[in-house]
mmCIF file of C-alpha atoms in Angstrom:
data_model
loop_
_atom_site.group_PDB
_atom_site.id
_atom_site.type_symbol
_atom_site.label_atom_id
_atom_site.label_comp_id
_atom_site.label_asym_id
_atom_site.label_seq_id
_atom_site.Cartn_x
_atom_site.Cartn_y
_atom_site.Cartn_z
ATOM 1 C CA UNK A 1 92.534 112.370 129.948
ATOM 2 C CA UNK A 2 88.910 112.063 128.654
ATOM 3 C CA UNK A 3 89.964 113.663 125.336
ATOM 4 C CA UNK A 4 93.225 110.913 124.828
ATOM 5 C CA UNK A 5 90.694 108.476 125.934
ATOM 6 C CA UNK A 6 88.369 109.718 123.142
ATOM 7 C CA UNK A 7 91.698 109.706 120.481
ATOM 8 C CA UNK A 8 92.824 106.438 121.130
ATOM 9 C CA UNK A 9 89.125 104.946 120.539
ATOM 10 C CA UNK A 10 88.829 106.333 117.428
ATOM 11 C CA UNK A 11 92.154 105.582 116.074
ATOM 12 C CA UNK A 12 91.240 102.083 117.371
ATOM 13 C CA UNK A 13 87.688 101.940 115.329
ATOM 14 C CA UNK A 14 89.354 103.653 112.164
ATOM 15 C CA UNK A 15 92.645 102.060 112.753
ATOM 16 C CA UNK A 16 92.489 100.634 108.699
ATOM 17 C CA UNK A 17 91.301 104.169 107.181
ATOM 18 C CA UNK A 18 93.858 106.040 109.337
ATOM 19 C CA UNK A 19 96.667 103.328 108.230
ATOM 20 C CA UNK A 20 96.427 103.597 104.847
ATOM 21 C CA UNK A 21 95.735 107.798 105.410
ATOM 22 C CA UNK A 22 99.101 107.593 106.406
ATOM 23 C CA UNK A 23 100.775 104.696 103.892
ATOM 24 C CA UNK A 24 99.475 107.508 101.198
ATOM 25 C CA UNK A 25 101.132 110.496 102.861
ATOM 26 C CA UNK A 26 104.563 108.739 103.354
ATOM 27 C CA UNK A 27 104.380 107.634 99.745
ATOM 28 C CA UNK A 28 103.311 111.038 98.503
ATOM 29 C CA UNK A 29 106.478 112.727 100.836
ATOM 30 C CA UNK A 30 108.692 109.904 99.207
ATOM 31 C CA UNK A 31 107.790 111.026 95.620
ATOM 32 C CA UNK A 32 108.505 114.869 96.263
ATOM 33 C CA UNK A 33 111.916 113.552 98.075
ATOM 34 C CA UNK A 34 112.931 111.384 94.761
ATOM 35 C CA UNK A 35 111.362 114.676 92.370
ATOM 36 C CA UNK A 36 113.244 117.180 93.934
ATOM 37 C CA UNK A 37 116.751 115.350 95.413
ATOM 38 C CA UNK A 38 117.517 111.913 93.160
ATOM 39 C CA UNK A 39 115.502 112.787 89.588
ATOM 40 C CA UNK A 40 117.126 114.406 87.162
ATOM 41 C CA UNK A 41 116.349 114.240 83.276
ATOM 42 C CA UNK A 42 119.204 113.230 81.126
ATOM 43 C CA UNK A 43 117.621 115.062 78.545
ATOM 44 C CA UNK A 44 118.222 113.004 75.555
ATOM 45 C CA UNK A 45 117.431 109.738 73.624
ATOM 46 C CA UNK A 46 117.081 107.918 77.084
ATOM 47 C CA UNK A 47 114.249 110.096 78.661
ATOM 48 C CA UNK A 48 111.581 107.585 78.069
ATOM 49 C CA UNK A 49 112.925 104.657 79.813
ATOM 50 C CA UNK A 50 114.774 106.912 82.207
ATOM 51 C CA UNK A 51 111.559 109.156 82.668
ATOM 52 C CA UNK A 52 109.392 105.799 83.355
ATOM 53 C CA UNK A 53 111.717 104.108 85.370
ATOM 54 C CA UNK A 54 111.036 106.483 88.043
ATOM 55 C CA UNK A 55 107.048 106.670 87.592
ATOM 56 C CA UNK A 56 106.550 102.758 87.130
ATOM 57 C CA UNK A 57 109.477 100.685 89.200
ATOM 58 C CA UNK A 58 108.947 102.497 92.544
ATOM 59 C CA UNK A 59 104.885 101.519 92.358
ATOM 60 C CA UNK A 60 106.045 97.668 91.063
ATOM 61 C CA UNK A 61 108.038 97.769 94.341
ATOM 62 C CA UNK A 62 105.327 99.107 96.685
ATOM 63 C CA UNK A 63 103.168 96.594 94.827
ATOM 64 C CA UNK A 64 105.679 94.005 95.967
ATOM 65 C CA UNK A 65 105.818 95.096 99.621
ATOM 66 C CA UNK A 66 102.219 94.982 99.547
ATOM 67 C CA UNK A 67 102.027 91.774 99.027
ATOM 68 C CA UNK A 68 104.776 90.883 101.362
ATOM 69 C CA UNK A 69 103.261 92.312 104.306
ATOM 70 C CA UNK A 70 99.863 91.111 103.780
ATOM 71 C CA UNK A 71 99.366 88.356 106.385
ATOM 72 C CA UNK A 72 96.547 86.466 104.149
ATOM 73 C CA UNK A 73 98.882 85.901 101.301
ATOM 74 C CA UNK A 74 101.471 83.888 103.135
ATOM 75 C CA UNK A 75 97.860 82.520 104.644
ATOM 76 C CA UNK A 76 96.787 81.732 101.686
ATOM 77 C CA UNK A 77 99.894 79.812 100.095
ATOM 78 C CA UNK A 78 101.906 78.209 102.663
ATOM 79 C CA UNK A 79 101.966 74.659 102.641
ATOM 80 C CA UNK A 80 99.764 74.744 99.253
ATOM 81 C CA UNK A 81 102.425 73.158 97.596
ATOM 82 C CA UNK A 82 103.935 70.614 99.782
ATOM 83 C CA UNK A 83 104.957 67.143 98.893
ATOM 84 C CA UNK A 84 101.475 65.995 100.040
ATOM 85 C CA UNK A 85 99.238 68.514 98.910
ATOM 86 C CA UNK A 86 101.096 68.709 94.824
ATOM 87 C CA UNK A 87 98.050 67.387 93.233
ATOM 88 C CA UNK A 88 95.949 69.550 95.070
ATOM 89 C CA UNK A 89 98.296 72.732 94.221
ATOM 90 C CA UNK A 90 98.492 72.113 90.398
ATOM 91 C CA UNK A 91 94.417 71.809 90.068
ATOM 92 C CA UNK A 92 92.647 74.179 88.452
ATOM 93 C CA UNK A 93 90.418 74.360 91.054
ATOM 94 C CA UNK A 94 93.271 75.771 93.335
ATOM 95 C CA UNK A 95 94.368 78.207 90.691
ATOM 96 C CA UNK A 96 90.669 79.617 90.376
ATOM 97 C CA UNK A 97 90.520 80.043 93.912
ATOM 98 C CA UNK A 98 93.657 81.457 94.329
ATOM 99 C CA UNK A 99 92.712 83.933 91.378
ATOM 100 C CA UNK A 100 89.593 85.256 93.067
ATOM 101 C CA UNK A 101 91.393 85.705 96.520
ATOM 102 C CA UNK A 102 93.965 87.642 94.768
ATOM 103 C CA UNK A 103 91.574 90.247 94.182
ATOM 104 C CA UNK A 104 90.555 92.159 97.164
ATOM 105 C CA UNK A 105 94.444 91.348 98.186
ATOM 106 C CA UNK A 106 95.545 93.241 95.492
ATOM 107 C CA UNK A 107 93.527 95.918 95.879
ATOM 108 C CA UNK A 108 94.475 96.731 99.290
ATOM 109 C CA UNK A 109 98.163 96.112 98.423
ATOM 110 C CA UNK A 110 97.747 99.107 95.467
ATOM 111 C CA UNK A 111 97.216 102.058 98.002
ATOM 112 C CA UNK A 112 100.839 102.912 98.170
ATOM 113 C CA UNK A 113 101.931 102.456 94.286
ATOM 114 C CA UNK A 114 98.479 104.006 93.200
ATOM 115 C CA UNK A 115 99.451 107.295 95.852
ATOM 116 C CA UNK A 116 102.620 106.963 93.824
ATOM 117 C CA UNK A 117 102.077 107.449 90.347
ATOM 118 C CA UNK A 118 99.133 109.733 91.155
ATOM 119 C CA UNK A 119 101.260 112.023 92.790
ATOM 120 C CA UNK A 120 104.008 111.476 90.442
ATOM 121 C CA UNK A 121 101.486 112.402 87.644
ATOM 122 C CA UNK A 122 100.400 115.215 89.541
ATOM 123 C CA UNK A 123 103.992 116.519 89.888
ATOM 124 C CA UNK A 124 104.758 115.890 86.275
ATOM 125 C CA UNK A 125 108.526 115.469 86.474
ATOM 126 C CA UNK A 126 108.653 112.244 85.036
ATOM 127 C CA UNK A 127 105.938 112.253 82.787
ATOM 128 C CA UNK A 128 107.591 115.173 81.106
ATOM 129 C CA UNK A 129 110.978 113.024 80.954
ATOM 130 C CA UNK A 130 109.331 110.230 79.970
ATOM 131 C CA UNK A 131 107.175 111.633 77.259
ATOM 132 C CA UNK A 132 109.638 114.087 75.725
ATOM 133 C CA UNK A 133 111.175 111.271 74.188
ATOM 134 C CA UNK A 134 108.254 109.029 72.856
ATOM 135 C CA UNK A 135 107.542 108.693 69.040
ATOM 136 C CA UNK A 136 104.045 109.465 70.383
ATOM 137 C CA UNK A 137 104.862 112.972 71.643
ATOM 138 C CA UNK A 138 107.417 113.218 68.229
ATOM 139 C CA UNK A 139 104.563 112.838 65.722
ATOM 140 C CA UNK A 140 102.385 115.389 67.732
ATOM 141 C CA UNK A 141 104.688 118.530 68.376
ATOM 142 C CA UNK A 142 107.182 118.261 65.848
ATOM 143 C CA UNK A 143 105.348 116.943 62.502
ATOM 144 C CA UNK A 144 106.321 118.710 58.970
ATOM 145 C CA UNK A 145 108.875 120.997 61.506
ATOM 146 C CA UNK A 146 112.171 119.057 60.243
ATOM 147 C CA UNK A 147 114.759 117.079 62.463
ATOM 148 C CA UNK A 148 115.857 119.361 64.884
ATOM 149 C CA UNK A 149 112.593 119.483 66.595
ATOM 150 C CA UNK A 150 112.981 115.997 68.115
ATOM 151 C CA UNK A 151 116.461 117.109 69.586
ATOM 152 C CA UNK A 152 115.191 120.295 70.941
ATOM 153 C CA UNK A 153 111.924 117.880 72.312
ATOM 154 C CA UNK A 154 114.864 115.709 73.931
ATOM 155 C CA UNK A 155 115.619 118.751 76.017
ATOM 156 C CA UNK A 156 112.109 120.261 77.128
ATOM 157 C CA UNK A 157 112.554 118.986 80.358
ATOM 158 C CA UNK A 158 115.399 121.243 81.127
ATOM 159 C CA UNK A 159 114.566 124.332 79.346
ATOM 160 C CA UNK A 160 110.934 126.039 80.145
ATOM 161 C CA UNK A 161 111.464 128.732 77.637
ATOM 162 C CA UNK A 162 112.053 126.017 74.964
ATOM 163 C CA UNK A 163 109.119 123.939 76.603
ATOM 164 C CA UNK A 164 106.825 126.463 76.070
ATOM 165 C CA UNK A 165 107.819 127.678 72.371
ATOM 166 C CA UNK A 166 107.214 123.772 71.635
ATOM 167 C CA UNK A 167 103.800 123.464 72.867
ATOM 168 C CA UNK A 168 102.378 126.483 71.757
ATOM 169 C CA UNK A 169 99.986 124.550 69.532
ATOM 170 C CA UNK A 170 99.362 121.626 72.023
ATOM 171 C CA UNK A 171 98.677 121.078 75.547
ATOM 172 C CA UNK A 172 102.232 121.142 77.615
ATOM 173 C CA UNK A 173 103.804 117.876 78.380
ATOM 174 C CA UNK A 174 103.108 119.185 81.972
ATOM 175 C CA UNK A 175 99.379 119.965 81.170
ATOM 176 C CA UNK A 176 99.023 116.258 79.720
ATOM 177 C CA UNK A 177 100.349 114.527 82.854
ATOM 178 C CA UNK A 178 98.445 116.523 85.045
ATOM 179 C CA UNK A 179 95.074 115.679 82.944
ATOM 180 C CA UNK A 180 95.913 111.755 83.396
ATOM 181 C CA UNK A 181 96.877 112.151 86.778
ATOM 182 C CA UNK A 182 93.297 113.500 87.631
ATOM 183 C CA UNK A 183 91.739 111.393 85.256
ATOM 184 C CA UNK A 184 93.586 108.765 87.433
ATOM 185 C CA UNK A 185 92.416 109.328 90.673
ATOM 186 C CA UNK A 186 88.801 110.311 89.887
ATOM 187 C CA UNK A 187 88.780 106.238 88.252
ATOM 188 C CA UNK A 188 90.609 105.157 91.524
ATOM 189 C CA UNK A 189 87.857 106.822 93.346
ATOM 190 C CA UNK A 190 84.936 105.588 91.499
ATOM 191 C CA UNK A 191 86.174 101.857 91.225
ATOM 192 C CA UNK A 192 86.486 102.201 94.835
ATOM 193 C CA UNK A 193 83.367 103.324 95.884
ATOM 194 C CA UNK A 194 81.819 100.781 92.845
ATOM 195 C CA UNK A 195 83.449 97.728 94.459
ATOM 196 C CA UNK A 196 82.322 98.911 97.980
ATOM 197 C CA UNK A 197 78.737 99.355 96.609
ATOM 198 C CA UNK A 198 78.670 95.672 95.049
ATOM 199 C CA UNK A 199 80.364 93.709 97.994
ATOM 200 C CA UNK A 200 77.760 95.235 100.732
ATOM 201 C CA UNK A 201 74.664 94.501 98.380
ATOM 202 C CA UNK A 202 76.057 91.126 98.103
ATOM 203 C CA UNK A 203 76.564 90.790 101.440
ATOM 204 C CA UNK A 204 75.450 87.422 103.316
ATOM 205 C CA UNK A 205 75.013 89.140 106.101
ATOM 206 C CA UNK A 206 73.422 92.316 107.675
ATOM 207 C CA UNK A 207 74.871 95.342 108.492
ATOM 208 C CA UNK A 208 75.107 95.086 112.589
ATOM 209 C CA UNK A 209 76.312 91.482 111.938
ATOM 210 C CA UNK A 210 78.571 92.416 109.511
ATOM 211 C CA UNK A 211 79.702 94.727 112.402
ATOM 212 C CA UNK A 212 79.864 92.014 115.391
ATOM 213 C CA UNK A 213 81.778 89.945 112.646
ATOM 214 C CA UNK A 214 84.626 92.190 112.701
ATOM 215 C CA UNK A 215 84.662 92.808 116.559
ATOM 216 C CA UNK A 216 84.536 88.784 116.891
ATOM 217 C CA UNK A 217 87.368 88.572 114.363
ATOM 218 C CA UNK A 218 89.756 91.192 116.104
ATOM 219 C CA UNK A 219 89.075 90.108 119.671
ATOM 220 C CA UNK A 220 89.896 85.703 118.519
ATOM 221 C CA UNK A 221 93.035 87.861 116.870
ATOM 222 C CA UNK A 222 94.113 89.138 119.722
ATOM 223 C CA UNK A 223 92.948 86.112 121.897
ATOM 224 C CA UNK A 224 94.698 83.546 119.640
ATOM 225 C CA UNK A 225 97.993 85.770 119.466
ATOM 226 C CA UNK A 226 98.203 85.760 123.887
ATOM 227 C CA UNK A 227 97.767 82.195 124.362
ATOM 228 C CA UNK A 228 100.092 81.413 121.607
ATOM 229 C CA UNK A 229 102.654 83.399 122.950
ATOM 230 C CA UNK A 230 101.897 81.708 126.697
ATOM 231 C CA UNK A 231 101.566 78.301 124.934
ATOM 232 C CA UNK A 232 105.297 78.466 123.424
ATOM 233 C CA UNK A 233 106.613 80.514 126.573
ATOM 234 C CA UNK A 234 105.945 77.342 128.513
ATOM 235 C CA UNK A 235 106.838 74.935 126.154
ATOM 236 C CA UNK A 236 109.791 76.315 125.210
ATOM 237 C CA UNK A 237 110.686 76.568 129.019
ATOM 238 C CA UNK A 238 109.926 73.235 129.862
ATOM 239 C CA UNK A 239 112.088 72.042 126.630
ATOM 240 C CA UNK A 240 115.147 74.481 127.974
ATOM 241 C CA UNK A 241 114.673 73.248 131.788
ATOM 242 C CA UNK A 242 114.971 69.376 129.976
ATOM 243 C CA UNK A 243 118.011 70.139 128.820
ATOM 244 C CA UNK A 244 120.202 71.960 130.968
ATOM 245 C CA UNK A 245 118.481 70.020 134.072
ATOM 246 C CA UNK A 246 117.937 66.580 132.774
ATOM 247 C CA UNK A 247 114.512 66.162 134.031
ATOM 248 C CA UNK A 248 111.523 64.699 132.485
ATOM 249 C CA UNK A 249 109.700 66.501 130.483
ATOM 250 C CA UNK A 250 106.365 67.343 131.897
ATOM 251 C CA UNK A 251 103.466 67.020 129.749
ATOM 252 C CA UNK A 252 102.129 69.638 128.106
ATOM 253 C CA UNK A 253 99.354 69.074 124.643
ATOM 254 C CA UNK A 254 100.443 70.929 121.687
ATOM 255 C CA UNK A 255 98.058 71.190 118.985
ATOM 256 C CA UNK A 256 98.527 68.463 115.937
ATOM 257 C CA UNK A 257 99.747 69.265 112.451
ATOM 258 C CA UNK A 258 96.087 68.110 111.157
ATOM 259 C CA UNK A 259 94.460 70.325 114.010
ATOM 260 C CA UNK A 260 96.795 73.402 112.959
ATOM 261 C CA UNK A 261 95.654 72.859 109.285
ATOM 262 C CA UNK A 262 92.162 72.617 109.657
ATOM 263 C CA UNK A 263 92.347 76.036 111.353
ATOM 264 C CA UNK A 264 94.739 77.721 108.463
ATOM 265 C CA UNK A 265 91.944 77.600 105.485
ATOM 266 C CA UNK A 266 90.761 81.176 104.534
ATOM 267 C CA UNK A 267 86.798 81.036 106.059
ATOM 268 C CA UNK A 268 83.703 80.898 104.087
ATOM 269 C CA UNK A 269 80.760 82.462 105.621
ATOM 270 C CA UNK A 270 78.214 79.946 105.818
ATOM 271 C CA UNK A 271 74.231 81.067 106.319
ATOM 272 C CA UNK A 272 73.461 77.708 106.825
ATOM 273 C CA UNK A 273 76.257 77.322 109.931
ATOM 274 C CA UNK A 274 76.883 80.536 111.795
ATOM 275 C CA UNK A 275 80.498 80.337 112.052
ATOM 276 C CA UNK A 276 82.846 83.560 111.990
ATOM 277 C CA UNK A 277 86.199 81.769 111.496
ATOM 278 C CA UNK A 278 87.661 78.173 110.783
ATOM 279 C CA UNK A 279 88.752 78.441 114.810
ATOM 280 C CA UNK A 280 85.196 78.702 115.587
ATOM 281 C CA UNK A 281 83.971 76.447 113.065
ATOM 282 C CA UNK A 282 86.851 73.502 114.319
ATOM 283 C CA UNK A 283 85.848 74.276 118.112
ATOM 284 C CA UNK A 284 81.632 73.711 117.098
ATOM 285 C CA UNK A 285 82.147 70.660 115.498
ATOM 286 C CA UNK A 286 84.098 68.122 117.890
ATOM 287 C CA UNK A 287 87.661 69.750 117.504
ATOM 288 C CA UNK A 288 86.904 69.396 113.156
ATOM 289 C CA UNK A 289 85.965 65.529 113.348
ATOM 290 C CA UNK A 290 82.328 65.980 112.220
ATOM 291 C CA UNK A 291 81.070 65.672 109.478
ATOM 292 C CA UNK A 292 80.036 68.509 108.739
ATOM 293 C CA UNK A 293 83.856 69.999 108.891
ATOM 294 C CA UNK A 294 84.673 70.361 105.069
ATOM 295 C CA UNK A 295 88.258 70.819 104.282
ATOM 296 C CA UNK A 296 87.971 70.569 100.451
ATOM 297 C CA UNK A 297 85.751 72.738 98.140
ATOM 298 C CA UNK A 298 85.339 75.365 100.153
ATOM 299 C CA UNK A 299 83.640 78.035 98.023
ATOM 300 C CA UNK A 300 85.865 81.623 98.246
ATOM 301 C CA UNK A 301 83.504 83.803 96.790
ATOM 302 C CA UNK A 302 82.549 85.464 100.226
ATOM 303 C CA UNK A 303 85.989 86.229 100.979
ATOM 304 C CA UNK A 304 85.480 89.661 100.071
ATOM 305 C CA UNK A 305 83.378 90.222 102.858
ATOM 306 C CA UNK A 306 85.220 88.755 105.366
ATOM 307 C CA UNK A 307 87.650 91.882 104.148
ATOM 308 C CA UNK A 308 84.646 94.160 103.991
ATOM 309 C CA UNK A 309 84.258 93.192 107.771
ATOM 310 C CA UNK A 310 87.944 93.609 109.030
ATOM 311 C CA UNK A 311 88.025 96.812 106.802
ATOM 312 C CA UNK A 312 84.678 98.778 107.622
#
């Protein structure tokens, strides 16, 4: 029991690392599965696109579902562009903002189509597709050899023996994607460990703070999430008792739309006011009627280590 105990706390503190561990190994098992079962080479003028339809579309749709499931993206936009708020949507401001918090959100959202095409690269199925029938790959195997050495490139894919008479002279198409796939993941690897480097030198806060940060941020999470879910519970059952038992409806204080949106903005770590979220920031000052409660302006450039915090 000590042991589980021991298994469940560390998936609990690495809970981000171990989640994208395993968003990598069912995108990697999804490759081999669409390699081995659905991908097969026509082996003629249509290799290219058919070649990187497979390596480039599947990553554009992880890419997609990235974004979809990425709770501070639909934080981030709904409502922007509302009726009321259309001014403030088309300013340029806005769109700079919006820019700079589309960073670290689409980093985290490349994981899976970044595991793809690496391993896809790696594998070399559809590079070799692909690349067989690029003008590219034309001029470099098959220059002063006459015109049946493009149609005998067209079908590399599916012949080994005729693969490897072709790229005698050069590196094999497999060789090539291979090369780039490393070349790939070593960059991945070193603009990760870059970026990490920069956002904690440029931290605002220190390291243990940086640390309660995150544990204050998971525990208002999970906080926030309960009494939500007992807030509607009874609202909804007072609304359903209403109606089926015509009573009056007991009185029960729901939160305002201006008191949900003052809540909603994307924090800014503040030395000056030590806040860890807008909820704390709208309980400190008077429910967000002082002063001192700014809903405009509000500088994103720290967002990244408000990430750095739920991610370390």
């Amino acid at each position: 029991m000590d042991k589980l105990h021991k298994a469940v706390d560390f998936c609990i503190r690495h809970q981000t690392i171990l989640g994208y561990s395993i968003v990598s190994l069912l995108t990697a098992g999804s490759e081999q599965i669409f390699s081995s079962v659905v991908f097969k080479c026509p082996c003629n003028s249509g290799n290219l696109l058919y070649g990187y339809s497979f390596l480039l579309a599947p990553a554009f749709v992880l890419l997609m579902l990235g974004y979809m499931v990425n709770a501070r993206i639909w934080r981030l936009v709904t409502g922007k562009c509302s009726p009321e708020k259309h001014l403030q949507c088309c300013s340029c401001g806005t769109c700079v903002q919006f820019c700079q918090l589309l960073v670290p959100m689409t980093a985290k959202a490349s994981v899976a189509p970044l595991t793809w095409i690496a391993v896809a690269l790696l594998g070399a199925n559809f590079y070799e597709c692909a690349a067989s029938g690029s003008s590219l790959t034309k001029w470099l195997f098959c220059k002063d050899k006459g015109t049946d050495c493009q149609k005998d490139l067209f079908k590399m894919p599916c012949n080994k023996t005729l693969s490897e008479k072709i790229s005698s002279e050069w590196l094999s198409l497999q060789a090539q994607s291979q090369l780039i796939g490393w070349l790939l993941i070593a960059s991945i690897m070193t603009v990760a460990l870059i970026s990490k480097c920069v956002s904690r030198c440029c931290s605002p806060v220190s390291y243990l703070q940086l640390k309660f940060w995150k544990i204050y941020s998971e525990k208002e999470q999970n906080l926030f999430k309960t009494k939500a879910e007992e807030h509607a519970t009874k609202l909804a059952e007072r609304n359903t008792n209403c109606f089926f038992e015509v009573t009056a409806p007991a009185p029960i204080h729901t939160p305002s739309n201006e008191d949900w949106q003052k809540i909603s903005f994307l924090y800014t770590f503040n030395s000056q006011e030590q806040y860890y979220s807008m909820l704390h920031k709208y309980v400190s000052t008077n429910r967000g009627k002082s002063s001192k409660f700014e809903e405009e302006g509000q500088d994103v450039a720290v967002l990244a280590f408000v990430d750095e915090a739920q991610t370390s």
